[in-house]
Amino acid sequence: MNSEFGPRHLLSDAVATATMSPIEARMLFRSGMVTPTAGWAAGYAQANLIIVPKTQAFDMLLFAQRNPKPCPILGVFDAGQTSGPLLAEGDIRTDLPRYTVYVDGEVVAEPTDISGYWRTDLVTFIVGCSFTFEAALQEGGIRIAHIDQGTNAPMYRTSIRCRPAGSISGPLVVSMRPIPASQVADAVRITSRYPAVHGAPVHVGSPAELGIADLDHPDFGDPVEIAAGEVPVFWACGVTPQAAVMESKPWLAIGQAPGHMLITDARDSSYLV
Amino acid sequence: MNSEFGPRHLLSDAVATATMSPIEARMLFRSGMVTPTAGWAAGYAQANLIIVPKTQAFDMLLFAQRNPKPCPILGVFDAGQTSGPLLAEGDIRTDLPRYTVYVDGEVVAEPTDISGYWRTDLVTFIVGCSFTFEAALQEGGIRIAHIDQGTNAPMYRTSIRCRPAGSISGPLVVSMRPIPASQVADAVRITSRYPAVHGAPVHVGSPAELGIADLDHPDFGDPVEIAAGEVPVFWACGVTPQAAVMESKPWLAIGQAPGHMLITDARDSSYLV
């Protein structure tokens, strides 16, 4: 369990962070504030980040295209670009609260600013995040256990392999939410309308078939309780590109730190089909 | 108007072609049959094709990612690969009825087999096609004028620019279907559920705002009549990558000939969200 996943109720001013604009939030992070971003800038899409050198960029983009449920690409910056359409007046090097830097697949740093790692050949990929469909689930009357419990969603490496692309390969990572049996169909229906942010679940029930031996020990995030009458429902997870980086070992890659997402200018609703 | 767009009712045996499997259809094309593919292998997704050298492949894939409505990528083969998941026992060089070959952006040939042009560095992109959502519209009780009239959909280069990607740029191409005013909302609702095959319309009414001066003179395909009480509805069109090739002039590119699509093994229904 990672201490970075701070409970939401400990945020100093939950109301103010929820009503903040994306650019206001990014400016705070740029000026040094470090916090998980769940609940910030409500209504705006938060996103995963994966940055690789241009020499790896075709393979990473193709990996995402071949695995659109875990890796839904919302935007790609040209090599060296530090801002773009989803990030007005932004700087991808400073505007997330915390990053994870990988060298040869190993985590070498978790800085709050990646200016020191920046290179003009780096290509930035912005990848959809389940926060968008969690808001829709809550609006649909479905409680999210990890939000109620003030933790990050439990995430698991599965035994399912992503379709490889050139030098990039890795396992499908899933997030799990316990859903009351009477609401599983609603959860499928609601999330299926957000294909750009992981869409419908990849699996309902039977964690063993995903190669998950113990739901109480997630590979990322925090365990949640599954109440009687609830079914574990699994969605493809945007941590998948980072799991692929750990396995495929490009010489350099940078992602967000878990739970410390990019807050984009896109509205959650823009990803509803 | 291109004489290749044969009226559907002239096909020698419409029933047999509709019930044919994708592989049966592809084998016929491989053995030399040349015909537009509308109405063939009903229920299976037909697709646009764009093939470029590996040196252009990242730009083309990024162009598609940045313009997902006109360029929804259903699959990408590795360089030199001639078959893949959407094409069991297939050969992309022979399994379409007719191709268009571009050199420096100019059409140099419209062969029925591209084996003579094949190179081990060619990357094949399979791009969604509106035939998939047309079937859904018809099932929803919406008549498709160009199908009723036995012609190909009218397509127009618009004044809207696609988002460029590296060396690839070009205009948004749209297809137009006249829809009764009382059914426009249904047409939007139904097609919005197929984001992988162009999705919801990009424009309803007002062709002038798309820079279309005369609906009777499409840039590709055939004109259709617009009856009283019908509204011209515009969808992003999978000819857009070929328009980008004409403008961007890669030294080699290969697409399908208009209306002579790739019949894939994927079911139309698999693209419903």
Coordinates of C-alpha atoms in Angstrom, one line a residue:
Chain A
M1 CA 0.0 0.0 0.0
N2 CA 1.3 3.4 -1.0
S3 CA 1.1 6.2 1.5
E4 CA 0.6 8.6 -1.4
F5 CA -3.0 7.5 -1.7
G6 CA -4.3 9.9 0.8
P7 CA -7.9 9.6 2.0
R8 CA -10.1 12.1 0.3
H9 CA -11.6 13.3 3.5
L10 CA -8.2 14.5 4.7
L11 CA -8.0 17.1 1.9
S12 CA -7.9 20.5 3.5
D13 CA -10.8 21.9 1.7
A14 CA -12.8 19.4 -0.3
V15 CA -15.4 21.9 -1.5
A16 CA -12.9 24.3 -2.9
T17 CA -10.9 21.6 -4.7
A18 CA -14.1 20.1 -6.2
T19 CA -15.2 23.5 -7.7
M20 CA -11.7 24.5 -8.8
S21 CA -11.1 24.9 -12.5
P22 CA -8.5 22.5 -14.2
I23 CA -6.1 25.4 -14.8
E24 CA -6.3 26.6 -11.2
A25 CA -5.6 23.0 -10.0
R26 CA -2.6 22.6 -12.3
M27 CA -1.2 26.0 -11.2
L28 CA -1.3 24.8 -7.6
F29 CA 0.5 21.6 -8.5
R30 CA 3.0 23.6 -10.5
S31 CA 3.7 25.8 -7.5
G32 CA 4.5 22.7 -5.5
M33 CA 1.4 21.3 -4.0
V34 CA 1.4 17.5 -3.8
T35 CA -1.8 15.6 -3.3
P36 CA -3.9 12.8 -4.9
T37 CA -6.3 14.4 -7.3
A38 CA -9.5 12.3 -6.7
G39 CA -12.4 14.8 -6.2
W40 CA -10.6 17.8 -7.7
A41 CA -12.1 19.9 -10.5
A42 CA -15.4 17.9 -10.5
G43 CA -16.8 17.4 -14.0
Y44 CA -13.4 17.5 -15.7
A45 CA -11.6 14.5 -17.1
Q46 CA -8.5 13.3 -15.2
A47 CA -6.0 11.3 -17.1
N48 CA -3.1 8.9 -16.9
L49 CA 0.2 9.9 -18.4
I50 CA 2.9 8.0 -20.2
I51 CA 5.9 9.7 -21.8
V52 CA 8.4 7.8 -23.9
P53 CA 11.2 8.8 -26.3
K54 CA 10.3 9.3 -29.9
T55 CA 12.1 6.0 -30.8
Q56 CA 9.5 4.1 -28.7
A57 CA 6.5 6.3 -29.6
F58 CA 5.2 4.3 -32.6
D59 CA 5.2 1.1 -30.6
M60 CA 3.5 2.8 -27.6
L61 CA 0.8 4.3 -29.8
L62 CA 0.3 1.0 -31.6
F63 CA 0.2 -0.8 -28.2
A64 CA -2.6 1.7 -27.2
Q65 CA -4.5 1.2 -30.5
R66 CA -4.3 -2.6 -30.1
N67 CA -5.4 -2.4 -26.4
P68 CA -8.0 0.4 -26.4
K69 CA -9.8 -0.7 -23.3
P70 CA -6.8 -0.3 -20.9
C71 CA -5.1 2.4 -23.0
P72 CA -7.7 4.8 -24.4
I73 CA -5.6 7.6 -25.8
L74 CA -7.2 11.1 -25.3
G75 CA -4.3 13.0 -26.8
V76 CA -0.7 12.8 -28.0
F77 CA 1.8 15.7 -28.0
D78 CA 4.4 16.0 -30.7
A79 CA 7.9 15.2 -29.7
G80 CA 9.2 17.8 -27.3
Q81 CA 5.8 19.6 -26.9
T82 CA 4.9 20.3 -23.3
S83 CA 1.4 21.5 -23.8
G84 CA -1.5 20.8 -26.1
P85 CA -5.3 20.9 -26.6
L86 CA -6.2 19.2 -23.3
L87 CA -3.9 21.4 -21.3
A88 CA -4.4 25.2 -21.9
E89 CA -1.5 27.3 -20.8
G90 CA -0.1 24.0 -19.4
D91 CA 3.2 22.4 -18.9
I92 CA 3.2 18.7 -18.8
R93 CA 6.6 18.8 -16.9
T94 CA 5.2 20.6 -13.8
D95 CA 1.4 20.4 -13.8
L96 CA 0.9 17.0 -12.2
P97 CA 1.3 16.7 -8.5
R98 CA 3.7 13.8 -8.7
Y99 CA 5.3 11.6 -11.4
T100 CA 7.0 8.2 -11.6
V101 CA 10.2 8.0 -13.6
Y102 CA 11.3 4.6 -15.1
V103 CA 14.8 3.8 -16.4
D104 CA 15.1 0.4 -18.1
G105 CA 11.7 -0.5 -16.5
E106 CA 12.8 0.3 -12.9
V107 CA 11.3 3.2 -10.9
V108 CA 14.2 5.5 -10.3
A109 CA 12.4 8.6 -8.9
E110 CA 8.9 9.9 -8.0
P111 CA 9.5 13.7 -8.4
T112 CA 7.0 16.5 -8.3
D113 CA 8.5 18.1 -11.4
I114 CA 10.1 16.3 -14.4
S115 CA 11.9 19.4 -15.9
G116 CA 15.2 17.8 -15.1
Y117 CA 14.3 14.7 -17.1
W118 CA 12.9 16.5 -20.1
R119 CA 14.3 15.9 -23.6
T120 CA 13.2 17.4 -26.9
D121 CA 12.5 13.8 -28.2
L122 CA 9.9 12.9 -25.6
V123 CA 6.4 12.1 -26.7
T124 CA 3.5 12.6 -24.3
F125 CA 0.5 10.3 -24.3
I126 CA -2.6 11.3 -22.3
V127 CA -4.7 8.2 -21.4
G128 CA -8.2 8.1 -20.1
C129 CA -8.9 7.4 -16.4
S130 CA -11.7 5.7 -14.6
F131 CA -12.5 8.8 -12.5
T132 CA -14.7 9.9 -15.4
F133 CA -16.9 6.8 -15.3
E134 CA -16.9 6.7 -11.5
A135 CA -18.7 10.1 -11.5
A136 CA -21.2 8.7 -13.9
L137 CA -21.7 5.6 -11.8
Q138 CA -22.3 7.7 -8.7
E139 CA -24.8 9.9 -10.6
G140 CA -26.5 6.6 -11.5
G141 CA -26.9 5.7 -7.8
I142 CA -24.1 3.2 -7.6
R143 CA -21.8 3.6 -4.6
I144 CA -18.0 3.3 -5.2
A145 CA -16.5 1.3 -2.3
H146 CA -13.0 2.8 -2.5
I147 CA -14.4 6.3 -2.5
D148 CA -16.6 5.5 0.5
Q149 CA -13.6 4.1 2.2
G150 CA -11.4 7.0 1.3
T151 CA -8.8 4.9 -0.5
N152 CA -7.6 4.4 -4.1
A153 CA -9.2 1.6 -6.2
P154 CA -7.5 -1.8 -5.9
M155 CA -5.7 -2.7 -9.1
Y156 CA -4.4 -6.1 -10.2
R157 CA -2.0 -7.4 -12.8
T158 CA -3.9 -10.2 -14.6
S159 CA -2.8 -13.3 -16.4
I160 CA -4.3 -11.8 -19.6
R161 CA -1.7 -10.6 -21.9
C162 CA -2.2 -7.3 -23.8
R163 CA -1.7 -7.6 -27.6
P164 CA 2.0 -6.6 -28.0
A165 CA 3.2 -3.9 -30.4
G166 CA 6.8 -4.0 -31.4
S167 CA 9.0 -3.6 -28.3
I168 CA 6.1 -3.0 -26.0
S169 CA 4.3 -5.8 -24.2
G170 CA 2.8 -6.5 -20.8
P171 CA -0.2 -7.8 -18.8
L172 CA -3.7 -6.3 -18.7
V173 CA -4.1 -4.4 -15.4
V174 CA -7.6 -4.1 -14.1
S175 CA -9.3 -2.1 -11.4
M176 CA -12.0 -3.7 -9.2
R177 CA -15.1 -2.3 -7.8
P178 CA -17.6 -4.4 -5.7
I179 CA -21.1 -3.8 -7.1
P180 CA -24.4 -5.0 -5.6
A181 CA -25.7 -7.9 -7.7
S182 CA -28.8 -5.9 -8.5
Q183 CA -26.7 -3.0 -9.9
V184 CA -24.2 -4.9 -12.0
A185 CA -26.2 -4.5 -15.2
D186 CA -26.6 -0.8 -14.5
A187 CA -22.8 -0.5 -13.9
V188 CA -22.2 -2.2 -17.3
R189 CA -24.7 -0.1 -19.1
I190 CA -23.5 3.2 -17.7
T191 CA -19.7 2.6 -18.2
S192 CA -20.3 1.1 -21.7
R193 CA -21.3 4.6 -22.8
Y194 CA -17.8 5.9 -22.0
P195 CA -15.6 3.8 -24.3
A196 CA -12.9 6.5 -24.3
V197 CA -12.3 6.0 -20.6
H198 CA -12.1 2.2 -20.4
G199 CA -15.8 1.6 -21.2
A200 CA -17.6 -1.5 -20.1
P201 CA -16.1 -4.0 -17.6
V202 CA -13.7 -6.7 -19.0
H203 CA -14.9 -9.2 -16.4
V204 CA -17.7 -9.7 -13.9
G205 CA -17.0 -12.1 -11.0
S206 CA -14.5 -15.0 -11.0
P207 CA -11.2 -13.2 -10.1
A208 CA -9.4 -16.6 -10.4
E209 CA -10.1 -16.6 -14.2
L210 CA -8.1 -13.4 -14.4
G211 CA -5.3 -15.0 -12.5
I212 CA -6.0 -12.9 -9.4
A213 CA -5.3 -15.2 -6.4
D214 CA -6.2 -12.8 -3.6
L215 CA -8.4 -9.7 -3.9
D216 CA -7.1 -8.5 -0.6
H217 CA -3.6 -8.0 -2.0
P218 CA -3.9 -5.7 -5.0
D219 CA -0.7 -5.0 -7.0
F220 CA -1.5 -1.2 -7.0
G221 CA -3.9 0.9 -4.8
D222 CA -5.6 -0.3 -1.7
P223 CA -7.8 -3.3 -0.9
V224 CA -11.5 -2.7 -0.4
E225 CA -14.1 -4.7 1.4
I226 CA -16.6 -6.7 -0.6
A227 CA -19.9 -6.9 1.2
A228 CA -22.4 -9.8 1.1
G229 CA -24.4 -9.7 -2.1
E230 CA -21.7 -7.7 -3.9
V231 CA -19.9 -9.0 -7.0
P232 CA -16.3 -8.0 -7.9
V233 CA -16.5 -6.2 -11.2
F234 CA -13.3 -5.6 -13.2
W235 CA -12.5 -2.7 -15.6
A236 CA -9.4 -2.3 -17.8
C237 CA -7.1 0.1 -16.0
G238 CA -4.9 3.0 -17.3
V239 CA -2.0 1.7 -15.2
T240 CA -1.5 -0.9 -18.0
P241 CA 1.0 1.2 -20.0
Q242 CA 3.1 1.6 -16.9
A243 CA 3.0 -2.2 -16.3
A244 CA 4.1 -2.6 -19.9
V245 CA 7.0 -0.2 -19.3
M246 CA 8.1 -2.2 -16.3
E247 CA 8.1 -5.3 -18.4
S248 CA 9.4 -3.9 -21.7
K249 CA 12.1 -1.7 -20.2
P250 CA 12.4 1.2 -22.6
W251 CA 15.5 3.2 -21.5
L252 CA 13.3 6.0 -20.3
A253 CA 9.6 6.4 -19.5
I254 CA 7.6 8.8 -17.3
G255 CA 4.1 8.3 -15.9
Q256 CA 1.9 9.9 -13.2
A257 CA 2.4 8.7 -9.7
P258 CA -0.6 6.5 -8.7
G259 CA -3.6 8.6 -8.0
H260 CA -1.8 11.8 -8.9
M261 CA -3.5 12.4 -12.2
L262 CA -3.3 15.0 -14.9
I263 CA -6.4 17.2 -14.7
T264 CA -7.4 18.0 -18.3
D265 CA -9.5 20.8 -19.7
A266 CA -11.9 18.2 -21.2
R267 CA -15.3 17.7 -19.6
D268 CA -16.2 14.2 -18.5
S269 CA -19.4 14.5 -20.5
S270 CA -17.4 15.0 -23.7
Y271 CA -16.5 11.3 -23.5
L272 CA -20.1 10.1 -23.3
V273 CA -21.4 8.4 -26.4
Chain B
M1 CA -19.2 9.9 -61.0
N2 CA -17.3 6.7 -61.0
S3 CA -18.6 3.8 -63.0
E4 CA -17.2 1.4 -60.5
F5 CA -20.1 2.2 -58.1
G6 CA -22.4 -0.4 -59.6
P7 CA -26.0 -0.3 -58.5
R8 CA -26.6 -3.0 -55.9
H9 CA -29.6 -4.5 -57.7
L10 CA -27.3 -5.4 -60.7
L11 CA -25.3 -7.8 -58.5
S12 CA -25.9 -11.2 -60.1
D13 CA -27.2 -12.8 -56.9
A14 CA -27.9 -10.4 -54.1
V15 CA -29.1 -13.0 -51.7
A16 CA -26.1 -15.2 -52.1
T17 CA -23.7 -12.3 -51.6
A18 CA -25.5 -11.1 -48.5
T19 CA -25.3 -14.5 -46.8
M20 CA -21.8 -15.2 -47.8
S21 CA -19.1 -15.4 -45.1
P22 CA -16.3 -12.9 -45.1
I23 CA -13.7 -15.5 -46.1
E24 CA -15.9 -16.7 -48.9
A25 CA -16.2 -13.2 -50.3
R26 CA -12.5 -12.5 -49.9
M27 CA -11.6 -15.7 -51.7
L28 CA -13.9 -14.7 -54.7
F29 CA -12.1 -11.3 -54.8
R30 CA -8.7 -13.0 -54.6
S31 CA -9.6 -15.2 -57.5
G32 CA -10.4 -12.1 -59.6
M33 CA -14.0 -11.0 -59.1
V34 CA -14.3 -7.2 -59.2
T35 CA -17.4 -5.6 -57.7
P36 CA -18.4 -3.0 -55.2
T37 CA -19.0 -4.7 -51.8
A38 CA -22.1 -3.0 -50.5
G39 CA -24.6 -5.6 -49.3
W40 CA -22.0 -8.4 -49.2
A41 CA -21.6 -10.6 -46.1
A42 CA -24.4 -8.9 -44.2
G43 CA -23.6 -8.4 -40.5
Y44 CA -19.9 -8.2 -41.0
A45 CA -17.9 -5.0 -40.8
Q46 CA -16.5 -3.7 -44.0
A47 CA -13.5 -1.4 -43.8
N48 CA -11.5 1.2 -45.5
L49 CA -7.8 0.5 -46.1
I50 CA -4.7 2.7 -46.0
I51 CA -1.2 1.3 -46.4
V52 CA 1.9 3.4 -46.1
P53 CA 5.6 2.8 -45.7
K54 CA 6.9 2.3 -42.1
T55 CA 8.6 5.7 -42.3
Q56 CA 5.2 7.3 -42.6
A57 CA 3.4 4.9 -40.2
F58 CA 3.8 6.9 -36.9
D59 CA 2.4 10.0 -38.6
M60 CA -0.5 8.2 -40.1
L61 CA -1.4 6.4 -36.8
L62 CA -1.1 9.8 -35.0
F63 CA -3.2 11.4 -37.7
A64 CA -5.9 8.8 -37.1
Q65 CA -5.7 9.1 -33.3
R66 CA -6.1 12.9 -33.6
N67 CA -9.0 12.6 -36.0
P68 CA -10.9 9.6 -34.7
K69 CA -14.2 10.4 -36.2
P70 CA -13.1 10.2 -39.8
C71 CA -10.2 7.8 -39.2
P72 CA -11.4 5.1 -36.6
I73 CA -8.7 2.5 -36.6
L74 CA -9.9 -1.1 -36.3
G75 CA -6.6 -2.7 -36.8
V76 CA -3.0 -2.2 -37.7
F77 CA -0.7 -4.9 -39.2
D78 CA 3.0 -4.9 -38.4
A79 CA 5.3 -3.8 -41.2
G80 CA 5.2 -6.4 -44.0
Q81 CA 2.4 -8.4 -42.4
T82 CA -0.3 -9.3 -45.0
S83 CA -2.8 -10.8 -42.6
G84 CA -4.0 -10.3 -39.0
P85 CA -6.8 -10.7 -36.5
L86 CA -9.6 -9.1 -38.7
L87 CA -8.6 -11.2 -41.7
A88 CA -8.4 -15.0 -41.0
E89 CA -6.4 -16.8 -43.7
G90 CA -6.4 -13.5 -45.5
D91 CA -3.9 -11.6 -47.7
I92 CA -4.4 -7.9 -47.7
R93 CA -2.7 -7.8 -51.2
T94 CA -5.4 -9.8 -53.0
D95 CA -8.5 -9.9 -50.8
L96 CA -10.1 -6.6 -51.8
P97 CA -11.8 -6.4 -55.2
R98 CA -10.0 -3.2 -56.2
Y99 CA -7.3 -0.9 -54.9
T100 CA -6.1 2.7 -55.5
V101 CA -2.3 3.2 -55.6
Y102 CA -0.9 6.7 -54.9
V103 CA 2.7 7.8 -55.7
D104 CA 3.6 11.2 -54.4
G105 CA -0.2 11.8 -53.8
E106 CA -1.2 11.0 -57.4
V107 CA -3.3 8.0 -58.4
V108 CA -1.1 5.9 -60.6
A109 CA -3.1 2.7 -60.7
E110 CA -6.4 1.0 -59.7
P111 CA -5.3 -2.6 -59.7
T112 CA -7.3 -5.6 -58.4
D113 CA -4.2 -7.1 -56.8
I114 CA -1.3 -5.1 -55.2
S115 CA 1.2 -8.0 -54.9
G116 CA 3.4 -6.1 -57.5
Y117 CA 3.5 -3.1 -55.2
W118 CA 4.2 -4.9 -52.0
R119 CA 7.2 -4.2 -49.8
T120 CA 8.2 -5.6 -46.5
D121 CA 8.2 -2.1 -44.9
L122 CA 4.5 -1.5 -45.7
V123 CA 2.2 -0.9 -42.7
T124 CA -1.6 -1.7 -43.2
F125 CA -4.3 0.3 -41.4
I126 CA -7.8 -0.9 -41.3
V127 CA -10.3 1.9 -40.9
G128 CA -14.0 1.7 -39.9
C129 CA -16.6 2.3 -42.6
S130 CA -20.1 3.7 -42.5
F131 CA -21.6 0.5 -43.9
T132 CA -21.7 -0.7 -40.3
F133 CA -23.9 2.1 -39.0
E134 CA -26.0 2.2 -42.2
A135 CA -27.2 -1.3 -41.3
A136 CA -28.1 -0.1 -37.9
L137 CA -30.0 2.9 -39.3
Q138 CA -32.0 0.6 -41.6
E139 CA -32.8 -1.7 -38.7
G140 CA -34.0 1.5 -36.9
G141 CA -36.4 2.2 -39.7
I142 CA -34.4 4.9 -41.4
R143 CA -34.1 4.7 -45.1
I144 CA -30.7 5.3 -46.7
A145 CA -31.3 7.3 -49.9
H146 CA -28.2 6.2 -51.8
I147 CA -29.0 2.5 -51.1
D148 CA -32.5 3.0 -52.3
Q149 CA -31.1 4.7 -55.4
G150 CA -28.6 2.0 -55.9
T151 CA -25.6 4.3 -55.8
N152 CA -22.6 5.1 -53.5
A153 CA -23.0 7.7 -50.8
P154 CA -22.1 11.3 -51.8
M155 CA -18.9 12.4 -50.2
Y156 CA -17.4 15.9 -49.9
R157 CA -14.1 17.5 -49.1
T158 CA -15.0 20.1 -46.5
S159 CA -13.3 23.4 -45.5
I160 CA -12.7 21.9 -42.1
R161 CA -9.1 20.9 -41.6
C162 CA -8.2 17.7 -39.8
R163 CA -5.7 18.0 -37.0
P164 CA -2.3 17.4 -38.7
A165 CA 0.2 14.9 -37.5
G166 CA 3.8 15.3 -38.6
S167 CA 3.9 15.0 -42.4
I168 CA 0.2 14.1 -42.7
S169 CA -2.5 16.7 -43.1
G170 CA -5.7 17.2 -45.1
P171 CA -9.3 18.2 -45.1
L172 CA -12.2 16.4 -43.3
V173 CA -14.2 14.4 -45.8
V174 CA -17.8 13.8 -45.0
S175 CA -20.5 11.6 -46.4
M176 CA -24.1 12.9 -46.6
R177 CA -27.4 11.1 -46.1
P178 CA -30.7 13.0 -46.4
I179 CA -32.8 12.2 -43.3
P180 CA -36.4 13.1 -42.7
A181 CA -36.6 15.9 -40.1
S182 CA -38.6 13.7 -37.8
Q183 CA -35.9 11.0 -37.8
V184 CA -32.7 13.2 -37.4
A185 CA -32.6 12.7 -33.7
D186 CA -32.9 8.9 -34.1
A187 CA -30.2 8.9 -36.7
V188 CA -27.9 10.7 -34.3
R189 CA -28.8 8.5 -31.4
I190 CA -28.3 5.3 -33.3
T191 CA -25.0 6.2 -35.0
S192 CA -23.6 7.7 -31.7
R193 CA -23.5 4.2 -30.4
Y194 CA -21.0 3.2 -33.1
P195 CA -18.0 5.5 -32.2
A196 CA -15.6 3.0 -33.8
V197 CA -17.2 3.5 -37.2
H198 CA -17.5 7.3 -37.4
G199 CA -20.1 7.6 -34.7
A200 CA -22.5 10.5 -34.5
P201 CA -22.8 13.0 -37.3
V202 CA -20.4 15.9 -37.4
H203 CA -22.9 18.3 -38.8
V204 CA -26.7 18.5 -39.4
G205 CA -28.0 20.8 -42.1
S206 CA -26.1 23.9 -43.4
P207 CA -23.7 22.4 -46.0
A208 CA -22.4 25.9 -46.7
E209 CA -20.8 26.0 -43.2
L210 CA -18.8 22.9 -44.2
G211 CA -17.7 24.8 -47.3
I212 CA -19.8 22.6 -49.5
A213 CA -21.1 24.8 -52.4
D214 CA -23.2 22.3 -54.2
L215 CA -24.6 19.1 -52.8
D216 CA -25.3 17.9 -56.4
H217 CA -21.6 17.6 -57.1
P218 CA -19.9 15.4 -54.6
D219 CA -16.1 15.0 -54.6
F220 CA -16.5 11.2 -54.3
G221 CA -19.4 8.9 -54.8
D222 CA -22.7 9.9 -56.4
P223 CA -25.3 12.7 -55.8
V224 CA -28.5 11.7 -54.1
E225 CA -31.9 13.5 -54.2
I226 CA -33.0 15.3 -51.1
A227 CA -36.8 15.1 -50.7
A228 CA -38.9 17.8 -49.2
G229 CA -38.8 17.6 -45.4
E230 CA -35.4 15.9 -45.4
V231 CA -32.3 17.4 -43.8
P232 CA -28.8 16.7 -45.1
V233 CA -26.9 15.0 -42.3
F234 CA -23.1 14.8 -42.5
W235 CA -20.9 12.0 -41.0
A236 CA -17.1 11.9 -40.9
C237 CA -15.9 9.7 -43.8
G238 CA -13.2 7.0 -44.0
V239 CA -12.0 8.5 -47.3
T240 CA -10.4 11.2 -45.2
P241 CA -7.0 9.3 -45.0
Q242 CA -6.9 9.0 -48.8
A243 CA -7.6 12.8 -49.1
A244 CA -4.8 13.3 -46.7
V245 CA -2.5 11.2 -48.9
M246 CA -3.4 13.2 -51.9
E247 CA -2.5 16.4 -50.1
S248 CA 0.5 15.2 -48.1
K249 CA 2.1 13.2 -50.9
P250 CA 3.9 10.3 -49.2
W251 CA 6.0 8.6 -51.9
L252 CA 3.7 5.5 -51.7
A253 CA 0.3 4.8 -50.3
I254 CA -2.4 2.3 -51.2
G255 CA -6.1 2.4 -50.3
Q256 CA -9.3 0.6 -51.4
A257 CA -10.9 1.8 -54.6
P258 CA -14.1 3.7 -53.7
G259 CA -16.9 1.3 -52.6
H260 CA -14.6 -1.7 -53.0
M261 CA -14.0 -2.3 -49.3
L262 CA -12.2 -4.9 -47.2
I263 CA -14.7 -7.3 -45.7
T264 CA -13.5 -8.1 -42.2
D265 CA -14.2 -11.0 -39.9
A266 CA -15.6 -8.6 -37.2
R267 CA -19.3 -8.5 -36.7
D268 CA -20.9 -5.1 -37.1
S269 CA -22.4 -5.6 -33.6
S270 CA -19.0 -5.8 -32.0
Y271 CA -18.6 -2.1 -32.6
L272 CA -21.8 -1.2 -30.8
V273 CA -21.2 0.4 -27.4

